[in-house]
PDB file of C-alpha atoms in Angstrom:
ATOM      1  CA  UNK A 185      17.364   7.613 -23.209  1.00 62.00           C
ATOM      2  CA  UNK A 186      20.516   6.364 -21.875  1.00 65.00           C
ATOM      3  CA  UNK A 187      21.132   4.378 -18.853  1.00 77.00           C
ATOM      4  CA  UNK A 188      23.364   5.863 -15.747  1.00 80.00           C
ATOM      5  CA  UNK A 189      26.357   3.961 -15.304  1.00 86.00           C
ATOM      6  CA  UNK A 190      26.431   0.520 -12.905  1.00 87.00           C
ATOM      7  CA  UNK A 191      28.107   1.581 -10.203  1.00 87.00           C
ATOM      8  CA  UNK A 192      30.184  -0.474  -6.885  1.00 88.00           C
ATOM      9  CA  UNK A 193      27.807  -1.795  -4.286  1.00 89.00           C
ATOM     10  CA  UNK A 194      28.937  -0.101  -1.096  1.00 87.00           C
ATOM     11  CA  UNK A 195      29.054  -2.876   0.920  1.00 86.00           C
ATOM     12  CA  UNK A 196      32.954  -3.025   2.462  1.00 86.00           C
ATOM     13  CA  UNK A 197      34.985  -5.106   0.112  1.00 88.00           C
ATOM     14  CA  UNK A 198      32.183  -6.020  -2.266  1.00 89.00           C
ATOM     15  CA  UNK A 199      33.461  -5.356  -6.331  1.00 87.00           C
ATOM     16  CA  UNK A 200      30.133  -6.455  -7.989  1.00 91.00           C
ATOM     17  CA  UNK A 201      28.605  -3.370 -10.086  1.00 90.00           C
ATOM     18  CA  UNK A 202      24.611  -2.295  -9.229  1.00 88.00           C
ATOM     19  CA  UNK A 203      22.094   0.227 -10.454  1.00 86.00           C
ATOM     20  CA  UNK A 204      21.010   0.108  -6.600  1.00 84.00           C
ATOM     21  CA  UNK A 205      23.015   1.201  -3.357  1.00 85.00           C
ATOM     22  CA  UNK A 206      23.782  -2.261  -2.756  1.00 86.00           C
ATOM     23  CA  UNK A 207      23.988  -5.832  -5.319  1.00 89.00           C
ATOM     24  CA  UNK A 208      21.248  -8.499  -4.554  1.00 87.00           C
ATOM     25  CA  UNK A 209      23.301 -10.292  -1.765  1.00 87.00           C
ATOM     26  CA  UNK A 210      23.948  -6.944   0.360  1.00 87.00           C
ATOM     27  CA  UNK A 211      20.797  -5.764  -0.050  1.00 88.00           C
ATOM     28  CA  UNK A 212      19.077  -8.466   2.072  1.00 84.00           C
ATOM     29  CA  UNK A 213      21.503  -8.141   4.080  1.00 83.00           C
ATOM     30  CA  UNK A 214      21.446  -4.504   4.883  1.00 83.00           C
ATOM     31  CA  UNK A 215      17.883  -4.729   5.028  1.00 77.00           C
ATOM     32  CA  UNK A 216      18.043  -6.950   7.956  1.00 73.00           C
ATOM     33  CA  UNK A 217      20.461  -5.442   9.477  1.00 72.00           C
ATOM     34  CA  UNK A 218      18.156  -1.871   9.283  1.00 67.00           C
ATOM     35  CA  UNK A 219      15.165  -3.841  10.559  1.00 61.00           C
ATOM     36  CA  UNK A 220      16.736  -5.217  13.533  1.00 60.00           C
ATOM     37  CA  UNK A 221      19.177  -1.957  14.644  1.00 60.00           C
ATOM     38  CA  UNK A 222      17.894   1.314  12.942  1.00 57.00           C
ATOM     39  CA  UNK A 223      13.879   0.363  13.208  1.00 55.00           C
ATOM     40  CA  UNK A 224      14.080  -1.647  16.512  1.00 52.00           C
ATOM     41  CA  UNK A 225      11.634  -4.357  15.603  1.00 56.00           C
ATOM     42  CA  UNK A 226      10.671  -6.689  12.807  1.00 55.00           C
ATOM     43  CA  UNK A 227       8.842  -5.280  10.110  1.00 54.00           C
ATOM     44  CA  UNK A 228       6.936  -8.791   8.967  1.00 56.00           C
ATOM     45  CA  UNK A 229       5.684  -9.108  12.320  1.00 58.00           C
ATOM     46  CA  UNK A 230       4.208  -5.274  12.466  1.00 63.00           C
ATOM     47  CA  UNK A 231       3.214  -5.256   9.293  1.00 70.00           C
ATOM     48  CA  UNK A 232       2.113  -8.492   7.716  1.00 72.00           C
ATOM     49  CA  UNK A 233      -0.623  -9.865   5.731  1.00 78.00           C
ATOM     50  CA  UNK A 234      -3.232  -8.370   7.465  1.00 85.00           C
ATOM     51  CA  UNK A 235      -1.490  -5.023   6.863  1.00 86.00           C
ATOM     52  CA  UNK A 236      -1.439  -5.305   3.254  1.00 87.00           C
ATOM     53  CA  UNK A 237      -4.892  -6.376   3.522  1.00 91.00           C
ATOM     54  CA  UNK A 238      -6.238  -3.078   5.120  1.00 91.00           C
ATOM     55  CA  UNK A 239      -3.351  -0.827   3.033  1.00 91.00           C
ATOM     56  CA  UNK A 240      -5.218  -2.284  -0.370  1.00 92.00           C
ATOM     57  CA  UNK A 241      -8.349  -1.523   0.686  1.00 94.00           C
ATOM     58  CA  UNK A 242      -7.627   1.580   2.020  1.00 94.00           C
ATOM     59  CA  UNK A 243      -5.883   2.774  -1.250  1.00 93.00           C
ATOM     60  CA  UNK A 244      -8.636   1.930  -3.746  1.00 95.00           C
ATOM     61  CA  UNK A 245     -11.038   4.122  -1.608  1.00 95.00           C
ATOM     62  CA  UNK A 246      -8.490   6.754  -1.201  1.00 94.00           C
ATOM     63  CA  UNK A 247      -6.014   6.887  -4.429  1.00 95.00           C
ATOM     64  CA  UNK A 248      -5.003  10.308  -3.932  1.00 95.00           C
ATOM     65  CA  UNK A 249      -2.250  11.885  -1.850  1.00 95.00           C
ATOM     66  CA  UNK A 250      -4.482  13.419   0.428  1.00 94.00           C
ATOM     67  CA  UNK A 251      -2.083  16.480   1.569  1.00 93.00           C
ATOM     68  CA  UNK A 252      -1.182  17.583  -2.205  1.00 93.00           C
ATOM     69  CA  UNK A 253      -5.770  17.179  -2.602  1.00 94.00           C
ATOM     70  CA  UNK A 254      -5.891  19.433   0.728  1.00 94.00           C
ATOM     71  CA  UNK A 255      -3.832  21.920  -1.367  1.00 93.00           C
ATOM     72  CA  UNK A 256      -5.648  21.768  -4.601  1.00 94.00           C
ATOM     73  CA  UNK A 257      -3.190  19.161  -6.540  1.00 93.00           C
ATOM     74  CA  UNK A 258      -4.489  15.604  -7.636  1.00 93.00           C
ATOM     75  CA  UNK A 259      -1.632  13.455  -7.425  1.00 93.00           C
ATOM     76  CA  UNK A 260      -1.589   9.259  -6.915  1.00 93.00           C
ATOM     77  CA  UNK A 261      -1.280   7.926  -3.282  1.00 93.00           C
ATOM     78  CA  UNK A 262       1.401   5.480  -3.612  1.00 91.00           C
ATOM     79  CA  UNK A 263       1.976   4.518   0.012  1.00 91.00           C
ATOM     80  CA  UNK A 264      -0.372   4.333   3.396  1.00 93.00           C
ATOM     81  CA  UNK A 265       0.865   6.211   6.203  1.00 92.00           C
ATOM     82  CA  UNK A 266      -0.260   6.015  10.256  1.00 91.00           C
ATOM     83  CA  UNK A 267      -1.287   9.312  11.669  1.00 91.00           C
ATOM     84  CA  UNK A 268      -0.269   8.042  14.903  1.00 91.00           C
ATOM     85  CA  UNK A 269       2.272   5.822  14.801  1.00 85.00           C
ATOM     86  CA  UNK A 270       2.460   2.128  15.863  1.00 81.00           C
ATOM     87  CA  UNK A 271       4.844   2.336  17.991  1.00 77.00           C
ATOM     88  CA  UNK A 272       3.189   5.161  19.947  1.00 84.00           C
ATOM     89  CA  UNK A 273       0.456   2.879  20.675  1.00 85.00           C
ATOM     90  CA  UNK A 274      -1.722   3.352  17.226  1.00 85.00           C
ATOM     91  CA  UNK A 275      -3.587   0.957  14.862  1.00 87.00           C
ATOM     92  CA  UNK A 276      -4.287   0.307  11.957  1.00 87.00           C
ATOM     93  CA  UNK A 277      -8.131   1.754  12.046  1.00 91.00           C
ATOM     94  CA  UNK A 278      -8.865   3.895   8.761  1.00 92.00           C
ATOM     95  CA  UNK A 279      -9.619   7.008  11.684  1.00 93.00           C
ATOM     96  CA  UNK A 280      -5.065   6.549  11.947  1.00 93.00           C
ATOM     97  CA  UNK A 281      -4.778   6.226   8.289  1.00 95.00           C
ATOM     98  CA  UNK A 282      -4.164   8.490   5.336  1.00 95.00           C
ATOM     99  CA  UNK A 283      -2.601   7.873   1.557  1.00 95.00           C
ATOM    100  CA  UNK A 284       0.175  10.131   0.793  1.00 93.00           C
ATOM    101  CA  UNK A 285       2.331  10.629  -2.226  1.00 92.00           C
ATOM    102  CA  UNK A 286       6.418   9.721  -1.513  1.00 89.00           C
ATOM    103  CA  UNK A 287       7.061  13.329  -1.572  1.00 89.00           C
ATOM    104  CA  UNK A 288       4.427  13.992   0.999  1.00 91.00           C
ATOM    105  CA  UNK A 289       5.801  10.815   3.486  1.00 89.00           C
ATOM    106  CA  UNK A 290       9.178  11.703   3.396  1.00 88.00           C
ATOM    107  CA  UNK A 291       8.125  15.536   4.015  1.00 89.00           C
ATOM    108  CA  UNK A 292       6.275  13.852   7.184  1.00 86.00           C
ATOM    109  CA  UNK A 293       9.104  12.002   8.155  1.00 79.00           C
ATOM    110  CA  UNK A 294      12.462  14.093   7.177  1.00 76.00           C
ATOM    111  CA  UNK A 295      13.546  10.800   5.933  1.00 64.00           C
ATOM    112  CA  UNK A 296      15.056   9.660   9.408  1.00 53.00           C
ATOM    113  CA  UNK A 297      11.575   8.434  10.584  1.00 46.00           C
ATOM    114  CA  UNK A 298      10.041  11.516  13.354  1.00 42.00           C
ATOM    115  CA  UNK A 299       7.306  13.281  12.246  1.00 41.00           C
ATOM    116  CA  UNK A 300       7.795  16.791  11.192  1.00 40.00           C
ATOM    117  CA  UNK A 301       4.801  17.955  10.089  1.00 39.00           C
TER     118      UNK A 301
END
């Protein structure tokens, strides 16, 4: 199966072709810049070692999207999500915690970050 074409990174002024949104150098960039603007705090710090820690743990004992196994579909939890979030004063006890699927996380968040369901 073919390839899709390389494409411009979109950072302003940047030529260098990517398969991503961004090359290597504009990506770390841009990621910084989203930590420290769009989130509003620093990601390592909120989630650091410890985090991955409890998300690894959590994931082996729950490896299914548990929204698509509420509706009768076994799909693979890919990512940990907090019920209530940190920054509305949760934590990271397994009582806040539930594996979803991408599809179910971004459904949760709209993919700008509120909760919709």
């Amino acid at each position: 199966m073919p390839y899709k074409p390389k494409r411009s990174c979109r950072y302003s002024g940047c030529s260098k072709l990517t398969d991503d949104v961004y090359c290597e150098e504009h990506k770390k960039l841009m990621n910084r810049h989203y930590d420290s603007f769009q989130r509003g705090y620093n990601g390592s710090e909120r989630y650091g070692g410890n985090w991955r820690k409890i998300r690894n743990c959590y994931i082996k004992r729950h490896p299914l999207c548990e929204h698509c196994f509420a509706e009768g579909r076994c799909v693979t939890a890919n990512l940990v999500h907090h019920i209530k979030p940190l920054s509305q004063g949760g934590t990271h006890d397994e009582i806040n915690l539930m594996s979803l699927c991408y599809s179910c996380h971004e459904k949760i968040h709209g993919g700008r970050g509120g909760q919709n369901l």
